[in-house]
Each structure stands twice: as structure tokens, then as C-alpha cells.
Amino acid sequence: DIGMTQSPDSLAVSLGERATINCKSSQSVLYSSKNKNYLAWYQQKPGQPPKLLIHWASTRESGVPDRFSGSGSGTDFTLTISSLQAEDVAVYYCQQYYSSPFTFGPGTKVDIK
Amino acid sequence: EVQLLESGGGLVQPGGSLRMSCAASGFTFSGYAMSWVRQAPGKGLEWVSGISGSGISTYYADSVKGRFTISRDSSKNTLYLQMNSLRAEDTAVYYCAKLGGTSCDSSLDYWGQGALVTVSS
């Protein structure tokens, strides 16, 4: 099974500042022949189901603000919120869909400082 | 508009069974893989099970393998999760989710609102 870790567990950022979340997989999720990283990022606000933000590690889902961006390859990935807005307060999860079981990271809680 | 509506949650005793359903609409159901994801109270997300668009391929987390069975009925546009031998640690909100492709190696692009399953005596 592929294990997923995230850091930090939580962070507090001032409005308008950058927030950076890291995700690491225990083995590569890069499918070399397709040159695709099987890694997604989700946002979950209190009392709501998760929402897909980014897939293939760096492809923003339709309708997601461009302040959200994903980067990385292989085993190390980053979600960046370039200018934190009040509505971005949430828990963020990474997930690998390279191989079953399709595991999630433990989540990173983002708050306003 | 894609809609996913879970039902079948509730209170069940340890060792009991429950069947979750997820009614799907707004997309060609048989063309997409589907999954169940759960979230214990105050905890993170746990992927539970997935099924391909054809229904031929199924996948399970180790924690539920042999106890849970995922299935789908394209004539009813409905996804199911049969849960047997339930344990206290199965207590969670269960989300139904649509995947972005026909196979389970895809991201989860739409989610239902979830249904609570409580396993307790």
C-alpha cells in the first residue's frame, strides 16, 4: 500500500499571504509511460463534503480559483494558495490514485492568522 | 448537473449489516467509476471501496475487505455498499463519489453529501 503524509498538520496564514502544504507518498505515483502523476488535492470545509481542487498533481479543476496551484512529481507534491482568502479556511487532503487502496493523506488544516 | 444522493445510513448493532445506496443523476452512470469514502467523527478521509464503470473491477481497503461489497446497477443509476459484520470503528459518514474516468485510477470529481452510519449497542 502507498502511504501518504502531509505537512504541516495545521497552519495559520494572514489574509493575502501564501499558504503552502506538502504531501509525500511512500512510493512514486508517477506513471512514466503516460508522464502523469496520479495525485489529487481536495478541500473540505466544515460540514461539507470534500471538493476536488487539483488532479494529475497540477491540473486545476474547472471553476477553482487560480490562486490554487499544485506542483511536484514522483513522491513529493505541494499545494499552494498564493493569496489566502477567508473562504479558503478548510482542511486540505492529498490522495494518490496510482494503485489500490487509493489512500488519502491525513489532512492539513488552514486557518487565518 | 451531477447529483449523488446517499441513503441507508443509521444505527446498527455491532456484528450487524447495513446496505448503503447512492442514487446518481446528471451524467452517464455506466461511463464512470464510483467510490465510497468514509470519515469517522472528527477524523480524516478514508477511501473504502471503488468499482469500475463496467462493474467488472472492484477494489477495497484492507480494513473492510471480506466484510463490505460494492456493486452498481446501471438500470437504476445506483451505487451500493453492502456492509456486514459491522464494528464500532466503522462508525463514520459515508460519502459516495464519482470518479473522473471509467476506471478507478481517477480523481473523485463529485461527492454526495454523505450519510452517517453509527455502529453501537
Coordinates of C-alpha atoms in Angstrom, one line a residue, chain A residues 32-102:
Chain A
S32 CA 6.2 7.1 -16.5
S33 CA 4.7 5.9 -19.8
K34 CA 1.9 8.5 -19.5
N35 CA 4.1 11.1 -17.8
K36 CA 1.3 11.7 -15.3
N37 CA 1.3 11.9 -11.5
Y38 CA -1.7 10.2 -10.0
L39 CA -2.2 12.7 -7.3
A40 CA -5.2 14.9 -6.3
W41 CA -5.9 17.6 -3.8
Y42 CA -9.2 18.2 -2.1
Q43 CA -10.7 20.9 0.1
Q44 CA -13.1 20.2 2.8
K45 CA -14.9 23.0 4.6
P46 CA -16.7 22.3 7.9
G47 CA -20.0 20.4 7.5
Q48 CA -19.4 19.9 3.8
P49 CA -18.2 17.1 1.6
P50 CA -14.8 17.3 0.1
K51 CA -14.3 19.2 -3.2
L52 CA -11.8 18.4 -5.9
L53 CA -9.3 21.2 -6.4
I54 CA -6.5 19.7 -8.4
H55 CA -5.8 16.4 -10.2
W56 CA -2.9 15.0 -12.1
A57 CA -0.8 16.9 -9.4
S58 CA -1.1 20.2 -11.2
T59 CA -4.3 20.4 -13.3
R60 CA -6.8 22.8 -11.7
E61 CA -10.4 21.6 -11.7
S62 CA -12.8 23.8 -13.6
G63 CA -14.1 26.7 -11.6
V64 CA -11.3 26.5 -9.0
P65 CA -9.7 30.0 -8.5
D66 CA -6.2 30.3 -9.9
R67 CA -4.8 31.2 -6.5
F68 CA -4.7 27.4 -6.0
S69 CA -1.9 25.6 -7.7
G70 CA -0.3 22.2 -7.4
S71 CA 3.2 21.1 -8.2
G72 CA 5.6 18.2 -7.7
S73 CA 6.4 14.8 -9.2
G74 CA 7.2 11.3 -8.1
T75 CA 6.8 11.3 -4.4
D76 CA 6.8 14.9 -3.4
F77 CA 4.0 17.4 -4.0
T78 CA 2.9 20.8 -2.9
L79 CA -0.4 22.7 -2.9
T80 CA 0.0 26.5 -2.8
I81 CA -2.6 29.1 -2.1
S82 CA -1.0 32.2 -3.4
S83 CA -3.1 34.8 -1.6
L84 CA -5.2 33.3 1.2
Q85 CA -8.8 34.4 1.3
A86 CA -11.3 34.0 4.2
E87 CA -13.2 31.4 2.2
D88 CA -10.1 29.2 2.0
V89 CA -10.3 28.2 5.6
A90 CA -10.7 24.4 5.4
V91 CA -8.9 21.1 5.7
Y92 CA -6.9 20.1 2.6
Y93 CA -6.2 16.4 1.7
C94 CA -4.0 14.9 -0.9
Q95 CA -4.9 11.5 -2.4
Q96 CA -3.0 9.1 -4.6
Y97 CA -5.0 7.2 -7.3
Y98 CA -2.0 5.3 -8.7
S99 CA -2.8 2.0 -7.0
S100 CA -5.4 0.5 -4.8
P101 CA -6.0 1.2 -2.0
F102 CA -6.3 4.8 -3.2

